[in-house]
Amino acid sequence: MSEEKADMSTISFEENLRFSIKSEDASKYSFEEVVKLLESDAKYGLSWSEADDRIKTYRFNEFSVNQQQSLLEKYFEQFKNPLILLLLASAFVSICMQQFDDAFSITAAIIIVVSVAFVQEYRSEKSLEELNKLVPPTCNCIREGNAETFLARNLVPGDIVQLSMGDRVPADLRLIESVDLLIDESSFTGETEPVLKTTQPVLGKNNGVASKRNIAFMGTLVRCGKGCGVVIGTGERSEFGSVFKMMQAEESPKTPLQKSMDILGKQLSMYSFGIIGLIMVLGWFQGRPIMEMFNIGVSLAVAAIPEGLPIVVTVTLALGVMRMAKRKAIIKKLPTVETLGCVNVICSDKTGTLTKNEMTVTSILTSEMYEGEFTGVGYEPKGQLLVHDEGKSYLKQLDSMKLVLEVGSVCNNADVIDGELRGQPTEGAVITAALKISLNDVRDKYIRLQEYPFSSDQKLMAVRCIVKLNNNEKYFVKGAIEKVLNYCTHYSYHSESMLLNVERKSTFLKAAQFFGRKGLRVLAMAYGDKLDELVFVGMVGILDPPRPGTAEAIRTLHGSGIKVKMLTGDAEETACAISSRLGLYAFGSTAMSSDEIDNLDDKELEARISSVSVFYRVGPRHKLRIVKALQNNGHVVGMTGDGVNDGVALKKADIGIAMGKAGTDVCKEAADMILIDDDFYTIMGAIEEGKAIFHNIRNFVTFQLSTSIAALSLIAFATLMRIPNPLNAMQILWINIIMDGPPAQSLGVEPVDHDVLKQPPRNVKQPMITKELIFNVLLSAGIIICGTLFIFKYEMSDNIVTPRDTTMTFTCFVFFDMFNSLSCRSQVKSVFTIGLFSNKPFLFAVFGSIIGQLLVIYAPPLQRIFVTEALTIYDLLLLLAISSTVFIVSELKKFIYRVSLKRRKRNEVYQNHFV
Ligand code: ATP
């Protein structure tokens, strides 16, 4: 670690604060001293009132985004655009030539154009800022002796914070407890290996993050183990604060779409400049006034060059992301939105995503093969145990079942208090079942010495305890049945240990399969003096019902060409039973186990993976291989995950999807999208939005390009045909506002057309500007040019242009633009099908523009600026009739397209049936 970092830590604490302690000192002192210095208590923490007091001095544990530039500065930044500078120059020339009217008009136009650009850019910045606030981090903190969970921004120095596997460290902490605590500090040090943390003071000269082994730094990730620490630095006074400041300086990278829009904008600018140059030279040769040609040229450049395009794209993407957030899907980075519409395979885990993750033990089977059923659902300990064979001694059966649940409760970290679960659902289900048969305080009979935590790779958990009664040491184990049986040498039979032979083992495995076929998750229990000589006591079957709406979502996704694959840690029978219920495991699809995956090399896996829809007993390693194999087959993969170890697979997937509730911070960090409610249905909604956003962007690109081409060509044709210019500079600038402003922007917020989801995923390589789009643009532009020129020629007599002529032409163009924007709302559907009034912002934008246009025609001050004249109602009706042609033709074109599409589909069905 560089000296520089060390220096940062020394300046990151302000001396005048009451509890000012440098991380250097905090790491040298013992933790007791640090806690004392901070006037806190390792067990009790701070009181709520003290914390409230401290927050007044230390402020919230967050970073204020620098207001590096004032709004005024940002506004004046817009004037740096070379085109605007040219316009300013033209206003200046007008003043020098004492043409004050012109100078005033141009200045007014500049102010309007600059203001629209400023508002757009400001909105885009604001919405990007909002994105960062969507997933506020939480923390586990001790206040007044109780474990509390609240927003990490409320932490103050002196708070006692608990850390567990998968957490993101919420503030700089001096550790006071560390149990195998491994922390990933790569965000600071670049070192990918996690660091083992201690609580011991670090002696000698220490500088840099890496040497402070007893400090957990804000923003780093707990990879393994657990710990506890006292907060020594929050917000900008943490080490992360300095890194944050550096990060702020860096601009976030542009999305592929934004990049391609930039390129498109540049290309269009080049063409436009070429044409404008030509128009000006031609006009000059024709002997038109130089000043007029200059003004028209510059205004055309402002209007025709779609400088607003990249910004409108950013705003549309950002607004789309906000809408997704309302639908409970948080998108962390803008590029994700583009990829969403391309996803063609979703690998989903079962528990919590496809199922509710509300676990209830419904069945129990002891090693004596006594069977029972539990009534009741959820974590309310209301329900009964019904034993199957009441002929046998009930008490004996009950004792055996109690033993199963006692082992399950001791080897357990969950708590169920007043029907509320604290901990893992699988473990909570076991505790609830134990409570139903009055096993209330079994854990008090033991002192836990050690825990071997559950991992998706091992699929079991074990604890080593001392039995208080006789001081004997015992192991208690629970987990997947085949894993548990691997450690068992005996099984319990009426309080005796019998040798576990192959036959018995297979009987237990068959019983587990029977549970599995009913869709139950199986959890086996064993205990013993030694870990490799355990006594098997029985198993429970846990019901986790499918989420409502999931089957329907899967059907819709299948219908739109997106394959859904289930990846689960559960056994084959359970996985297949649930997936059949969800319509995932249909005729022709197969299931594959983790062992099979291990036995296949990458090429073999790629060859077989397409037909597999259920992967069972898989761990994080397998998930990664599955994603890679699918990607190598050319798929765009969305992958869900919740555990610490899912991080790698989530990163590798094209869209990593983390669970908001069950997901660890590590997993959320690696993901591109977070599902707030862990619901699979949300993924479908997000894909729908992703596709819709892309459609919307295509729609306003079509609109902007057609307006831009029409305006350019109109002036170019007029110059070529040696007729006067149909639009003056001010009018062209007004058209620019409509093109880049509200009507274009509101096309970007067109509500999701649910039929969009039925369309197959977009090919990632498909460019935005397709042949179809070019055709649509040219068609609309062609109609606008013909219609406007017609009106101009119709009005003009003897090549003399009166204000009435330009007013008619100008209004005609604006009306054309309004109708054109209306038809651009959908490329395929009729506007009447999607609903004339379904896009409210669009309605406001169009009405606003029309009112603006009427003001320009009828309000005397504006008449002077725009050189316009009042029109009669008959004029307006004529213009409406002519300009509506662009809408009528577009509706006709869409109709023909729909009919031919239907015919093509019918032919396909016919061929499939009879050929
Ligand atoms: P899914 O992929 O469907 O969400 P998962 O990957 O979360 O499932 P795991 O949690 O890895 O699945 O569970 C796999 C198996 O491990 C379960 O079938 C169960 O037998 C066992 N198991 C699950 N949770 C625990 C636990 N807390 N303690 C012991 N064993 C467990």
PDB file of N, CA and C in Angstrom, residues 794-853:
ATOM      1  N   TYR A 794     -48.149  26.683 -53.372  1.00  0.00           N
ATOM      2  CA  TYR A 794     -49.555  26.996 -53.506  1.00  0.00           C
ATOM      3  C   TYR A 794     -49.833  28.433 -53.041  1.00  0.00           C
ATOM      4  N   GLU A 795     -49.131  28.817 -51.951  1.00  0.00           N
ATOM      5  CA  GLU A 795     -49.355  30.134 -51.352  1.00  0.00           C
ATOM      6  C   GLU A 795     -48.617  31.246 -52.094  1.00  0.00           C
ATOM      7  N   MET A 796     -47.441  30.879 -52.624  1.00  0.00           N
ATOM      8  CA  MET A 796     -46.551  31.904 -53.145  1.00  0.00           C
ATOM      9  C   MET A 796     -46.953  32.306 -54.568  1.00  0.00           C
ATOM     10  N   SER A 797     -46.946  33.611 -54.806  1.00  0.00           N
ATOM     11  CA  SER A 797     -47.207  34.008 -56.186  1.00  0.00           C
ATOM     12  C   SER A 797     -46.033  34.861 -56.660  1.00  0.00           C
ATOM     13  N   ASP A 798     -45.627  34.650 -57.866  1.00  0.00           N
ATOM     14  CA  ASP A 798     -44.547  35.393 -58.515  1.00  0.00           C
ATOM     15  C   ASP A 798     -43.227  35.363 -57.744  1.00  0.00           C
ATOM     16  N   ASN A 799     -42.965  34.270 -57.150  1.00  0.00           N
ATOM     17  CA  ASN A 799     -41.694  34.117 -56.414  1.00  0.00           C
ATOM     18  C   ASN A 799     -41.478  35.169 -55.327  1.00  0.00           C
ATOM     19  N   ILE A 800     -42.559  35.758 -54.850  1.00  0.00           N
ATOM     20  CA  ILE A 800     -42.407  36.736 -53.765  1.00  0.00           C
ATOM     21  C   ILE A 800     -42.978  36.122 -52.490  1.00  0.00           C
ATOM     22  N   VAL A 801     -42.152  36.139 -51.459  1.00  0.00           N
ATOM     23  CA  VAL A 801     -42.599  35.502 -50.219  1.00  0.00           C
ATOM     24  C   VAL A 801     -43.159  36.539 -49.254  1.00  0.00           C
ATOM     25  N   THR A 802     -44.407  36.316 -48.849  1.00  0.00           N
ATOM     26  CA  THR A 802     -45.013  37.204 -47.854  1.00  0.00           C
ATOM     27  C   THR A 802     -44.989  36.486 -46.508  1.00  0.00           C
ATOM     28  N   PRO A 803     -45.122  37.227 -45.377  1.00  0.00           N
ATOM     29  CA  PRO A 803     -45.174  36.557 -44.075  1.00  0.00           C
ATOM     30  C   PRO A 803     -46.259  35.485 -44.034  1.00  0.00           C
ATOM     31  N   ARG A 804     -47.355  35.703 -44.732  1.00  0.00           N
ATOM     32  CA  ARG A 804     -48.420  34.704 -44.741  1.00  0.00           C
ATOM     33  C   ARG A 804     -47.916  33.383 -45.347  1.00  0.00           C
ATOM     34  N   ASP A 805     -47.122  33.485 -46.421  1.00  0.00           N
ATOM     35  CA  ASP A 805     -46.623  32.264 -47.063  1.00  0.00           C
ATOM     36  C   ASP A 805     -45.764  31.449 -46.096  1.00  0.00           C
ATOM     37  N   THR A 806     -44.822  32.163 -45.435  1.00  0.00           N
ATOM     38  CA  THR A 806     -43.948  31.398 -44.510  1.00  0.00           C
ATOM     39  C   THR A 806     -44.747  30.892 -43.313  1.00  0.00           C
ATOM     40  N   THR A 807     -45.742  31.679 -42.869  1.00  0.00           N
ATOM     41  CA  THR A 807     -46.541  31.216 -41.723  1.00  0.00           C
ATOM     42  C   THR A 807     -47.255  29.911 -42.084  1.00  0.00           C
ATOM     43  N   MET A 808     -47.833  29.886 -43.291  1.00  0.00           N
ATOM     44  CA  MET A 808     -48.532  28.666 -43.727  1.00  0.00           C
ATOM     45  C   MET A 808     -47.540  27.497 -43.792  1.00  0.00           C
ATOM     46  N   THR A 809     -46.381  27.742 -44.405  1.00  0.00           N
ATOM     47  CA  THR A 809     -45.404  26.665 -44.585  1.00  0.00           C
ATOM     48  C   THR A 809     -44.890  26.180 -43.226  1.00  0.00           C
ATOM     49  N   PHE A 810     -44.565  27.152 -42.405  1.00  0.00           N
ATOM     50  CA  PHE A 810     -44.012  26.849 -41.086  1.00  0.00           C
ATOM     51  C   PHE A 810     -45.025  26.052 -40.249  1.00  0.00           C
ATOM     52  N   THR A 811     -46.262  26.525 -40.239  1.00  0.00           N
ATOM     53  CA  THR A 811     -47.293  25.825 -39.453  1.00  0.00           C
ATOM     54  C   THR A 811     -47.538  24.436 -40.039  1.00  0.00           C
ATOM     55  N   CYS A 812     -47.491  24.353 -41.358  1.00  0.00           N
ATOM     56  CA  CYS A 812     -47.683  23.060 -42.010  1.00  0.00           C
ATOM     57  C   CYS A 812     -46.607  22.079 -41.530  1.00  0.00           C
ATOM     58  N   PHE A 813     -45.358  22.569 -41.498  1.00  0.00           N
ATOM     59  CA  PHE A 813     -44.254  21.704 -41.068  1.00  0.00           C
ATOM     60  C   PHE A 813     -44.464  21.257 -39.618  1.00  0.00           C
ATOM     61  N   VAL A 814     -44.844  22.203 -38.763  1.00  0.00           N
ATOM     62  CA  VAL A 814     -45.028  21.862 -37.343  1.00  0.00           C
ATOM     63  C   VAL A 814     -46.171  20.852 -37.178  1.00  0.00           C
ATOM     64  N   PHE A 815     -47.271  21.078 -37.905  1.00  0.00           N
ATOM     65  CA  PHE A 815     -48.386  20.113 -37.822  1.00  0.00           C
ATOM     66  C   PHE A 815     -47.956  18.740 -38.330  1.00  0.00           C
ATOM     67  N   PHE A 816     -47.186  18.746 -39.422  1.00  0.00           N
ATOM     68  CA  PHE A 816     -46.651  17.479 -39.933  1.00  0.00           C
ATOM     69  C   PHE A 816     -45.871  16.769 -38.835  1.00  0.00           C
ATOM     70  N   ASP A 817     -45.060  17.569 -38.145  1.00  0.00           N
ATOM     71  CA  ASP A 817     -44.222  17.011 -37.091  1.00  0.00           C
ATOM     72  C   ASP A 817     -45.051  16.392 -35.973  1.00  0.00           C
ATOM     73  N   MET A 818     -46.154  17.043 -35.647  1.00  0.00           N
ATOM     74  CA  MET A 818     -47.029  16.529 -34.585  1.00  0.00           C
ATOM     75  C   MET A 818     -47.637  15.187 -35.016  1.00  0.00           C
ATOM     76  N   PHE A 819     -48.138  15.149 -36.251  1.00  0.00           N
ATOM     77  CA  PHE A 819     -48.719  13.890 -36.738  1.00  0.00           C
ATOM     78  C   PHE A 819     -47.654  12.808 -36.855  1.00  0.00           C
ATOM     79  N   ASN A 820     -46.467  13.238 -37.276  1.00  0.00           N
ATOM     80  CA  ASN A 820     -45.376  12.278 -37.414  1.00  0.00           C
ATOM     81  C   ASN A 820     -45.019  11.687 -36.052  1.00  0.00           C
ATOM     82  N   SER A 821     -44.965  12.546 -35.018  1.00  0.00           N
ATOM     83  CA  SER A 821     -44.621  12.026 -33.691  1.00  0.00           C
ATOM     84  C   SER A 821     -45.700  11.062 -33.210  1.00  0.00           C
ATOM     85  N   LEU A 822     -46.947  11.355 -33.578  1.00  0.00           N
ATOM     86  CA  LEU A 822     -48.048  10.470 -33.173  1.00  0.00           C
ATOM     87  C   LEU A 822     -47.856   9.089 -33.793  1.00  0.00           C
ATOM     88  N   SER A 823     -47.517   9.050 -35.073  1.00  0.00           N
ATOM     89  CA  SER A 823     -47.380   7.726 -35.697  1.00  0.00           C
ATOM     90  C   SER A 823     -46.097   7.033 -35.252  1.00  0.00           C
ATOM     91  N   CYS A 824     -45.112   7.807 -34.774  1.00  0.00           N
ATOM     92  CA  CYS A 824     -43.866   7.186 -34.309  1.00  0.00           C
ATOM     93  C   CYS A 824     -44.042   6.490 -32.954  1.00  0.00           C
ATOM     94  N   ARG A 825     -45.208   6.612 -32.340  1.00  0.00           N
ATOM     95  CA  ARG A 825     -45.398   5.982 -31.029  1.00  0.00           C
ATOM     96  C   ARG A 825     -45.289   4.461 -31.094  1.00  0.00           C
ATOM     97  N   SER A 826     -45.549   3.886 -32.260  1.00  0.00           N
ATOM     98  CA  SER A 826     -45.340   2.442 -32.416  1.00  0.00           C
ATOM     99  C   SER A 826     -44.969   2.170 -33.865  1.00  0.00           C
ATOM    100  N   GLN A 827     -44.071   1.220 -34.061  1.00  0.00           N
ATOM    101  CA  GLN A 827     -43.638   0.924 -35.421  1.00  0.00           C
ATOM    102  C   GLN A 827     -44.604  -0.039 -36.104  1.00  0.00           C
ATOM    103  N   VAL A 828     -45.363  -0.793 -35.316  1.00  0.00           N
ATOM    104  CA  VAL A 828     -46.201  -1.851 -35.884  1.00  0.00           C
ATOM    105  C   VAL A 828     -47.680  -1.621 -35.600  1.00  0.00           C
ATOM    106  N   LYS A 829     -47.983  -1.191 -34.386  1.00  0.00           N
ATOM    107  CA  LYS A 829     -49.390  -1.116 -33.985  1.00  0.00           C
ATOM    108  C   LYS A 829     -50.029   0.217 -34.364  1.00  0.00           C
ATOM    109  N   SER A 830     -51.337   0.149 -34.585  1.00  0.00           N
ATOM    110  CA  SER A 830     -52.067   1.375 -34.871  1.00  0.00           C
ATOM    111  C   SER A 830     -52.124   2.216 -33.584  1.00  0.00           C
ATOM    112  N   VAL A 831     -52.095   3.523 -33.764  1.00  0.00           N
ATOM    113  CA  VAL A 831     -52.160   4.407 -32.594  1.00  0.00           C
ATOM    114  C   VAL A 831     -53.481   4.199 -31.854  1.00  0.00           C
ATOM    115  N   PHE A 832     -54.520   3.812 -32.616  1.00  0.00           N
ATOM    116  CA  PHE A 832     -55.829   3.611 -31.976  1.00  0.00           C
ATOM    117  C   PHE A 832     -55.827   2.347 -31.124  1.00  0.00           C
ATOM    118  N   THR A 833     -54.973   1.374 -31.484  1.00  0.00           N
ATOM    119  CA  THR A 833     -54.885   0.154 -30.673  1.00  0.00           C
ATOM    120  C   THR A 833     -54.117   0.443 -29.375  1.00  0.00           C
ATOM    121  N   ILE A 834     -53.006   1.175 -29.487  1.00  0.00           N
ATOM    122  CA  ILE A 834     -52.249   1.429 -28.242  1.00  0.00           C
ATOM    123  C   ILE A 834     -52.928   2.485 -27.376  1.00  0.00           C
ATOM    124  N   GLY A 835     -53.890   3.174 -27.962  1.00  0.00           N
ATOM    125  CA  GLY A 835     -54.662   4.149 -27.170  1.00  0.00           C
ATOM    126  C   GLY A 835     -54.166   5.563 -27.423  1.00  0.00           C
ATOM    127  N   LEU A 836     -55.069   6.391 -27.933  1.00  0.00           N
ATOM    128  CA  LEU A 836     -54.703   7.780 -28.246  1.00  0.00           C
ATOM    129  C   LEU A 836     -54.230   8.521 -27.004  1.00  0.00           C
ATOM    130  N   PHE A 837     -54.816   8.143 -25.846  1.00  0.00           N
ATOM    131  CA  PHE A 837     -54.538   8.900 -24.621  1.00  0.00           C
ATOM    132  C   PHE A 837     -53.650   8.143 -23.640  1.00  0.00           C
ATOM    133  N   SER A 838     -53.041   7.037 -24.091  1.00  0.00           N
ATOM    134  CA  SER A 838     -52.329   6.194 -23.111  1.00  0.00           C
ATOM    135  C   SER A 838     -50.981   6.781 -22.683  1.00  0.00           C
ATOM    136  N   ASN A 839     -50.400   7.671 -23.489  1.00  0.00           N
ATOM    137  CA  ASN A 839     -49.129   8.282 -23.067  1.00  0.00           C
ATOM    138  C   ASN A 839     -49.380   9.752 -22.689  1.00  0.00           C
ATOM    139  N   LYS A 840     -49.617   9.956 -21.406  1.00  0.00           N
ATOM    140  CA  LYS A 840     -50.007  11.298 -20.928  1.00  0.00           C
ATOM    141  C   LYS A 840     -48.937  12.357 -21.221  1.00  0.00           C
ATOM    142  N   PRO A 841     -47.645  12.065 -20.884  1.00  0.00           N
ATOM    143  CA  PRO A 841     -46.629  13.098 -21.163  1.00  0.00           C
ATOM    144  C   PRO A 841     -46.630  13.489 -22.645  1.00  0.00           C
ATOM    145  N   PHE A 842     -46.880  12.509 -23.508  1.00  0.00           N
ATOM    146  CA  PHE A 842     -46.897  12.799 -24.939  1.00  0.00           C
ATOM    147  C   PHE A 842     -48.035  13.772 -25.268  1.00  0.00           C
ATOM    148  N   LEU A 843     -49.208  13.487 -24.679  1.00  0.00           N
ATOM    149  CA  LEU A 843     -50.364  14.363 -24.923  1.00  0.00           C
ATOM    150  C   LEU A 843     -50.044  15.792 -24.518  1.00  0.00           C
ATOM    151  N   PHE A 844     -49.449  15.928 -23.293  1.00  0.00           N
ATOM    152  CA  PHE A 844     -49.105  17.265 -22.815  1.00  0.00           C
ATOM    153  C   PHE A 844     -48.108  17.936 -23.760  1.00  0.00           C
ATOM    154  N   ALA A 845     -47.108  17.146 -24.173  1.00  0.00           N
ATOM    155  CA  ALA A 845     -46.056  17.717 -25.033  1.00  0.00           C
ATOM    156  C   ALA A 845     -46.653  18.211 -26.344  1.00  0.00           C
ATOM    157  N   VAL A 846     -47.528  17.384 -26.942  1.00  0.00           N
ATOM    158  CA  VAL A 846     -48.099  17.757 -28.237  1.00  0.00           C
ATOM    159  C   VAL A 846     -49.027  18.968 -28.073  1.00  0.00           C
ATOM    160  N   PHE A 847     -49.848  18.927 -27.031  1.00  0.00           N
ATOM    161  CA  PHE A 847     -50.757  20.062 -26.823  1.00  0.00           C
ATOM    162  C   PHE A 847     -49.969  21.335 -26.549  1.00  0.00           C
ATOM    163  N   GLY A 848     -48.909  21.173 -25.741  1.00  0.00           N
ATOM    164  CA  GLY A 848     -48.053  22.321 -25.432  1.00  0.00           C
ATOM    165  C   GLY A 848     -47.461  22.892 -26.712  1.00  0.00           C
ATOM    166  N   SER A 849     -46.979  22.004 -27.572  1.00  0.00           N
ATOM    167  CA  SER A 849     -46.348  22.462 -28.822  1.00  0.00           C
ATOM    168  C   SER A 849     -47.383  23.159 -29.701  1.00  0.00           C
ATOM    169  N   ILE A 850     -48.595  22.601 -29.758  1.00  0.00           N
ATOM    170  CA  ILE A 850     -49.621  23.216 -30.614  1.00  0.00           C
ATOM    171  C   ILE A 850     -49.995  24.596 -30.076  1.00  0.00           C
ATOM    172  N   ILE A 851     -50.145  24.677 -28.754  1.00  0.00           N
ATOM    173  CA  ILE A 851     -50.481  25.988 -28.165  1.00  0.00           C
ATOM    174  C   ILE A 851     -49.350  26.970 -28.450  1.00  0.00           C
ATOM    175  N   GLY A 852     -48.109  26.491 -28.300  1.00  0.00           N
ATOM    176  CA  GLY A 852     -46.950  27.325 -28.601  1.00  0.00           C
ATOM    177  C   GLY A 852     -47.015  27.815 -30.043  1.00  0.00           C
ATOM    178  N   GLN A 853     -47.350  26.931 -30.935  1.00  0.00           N
ATOM    179  CA  GLN A 853     -47.418  27.281 -32.355  1.00  0.00           C
ATOM    180  C   GLN A 853     -48.499  28.340 -32.588  1.00  0.00           C
TER     181      GLN A 853
END
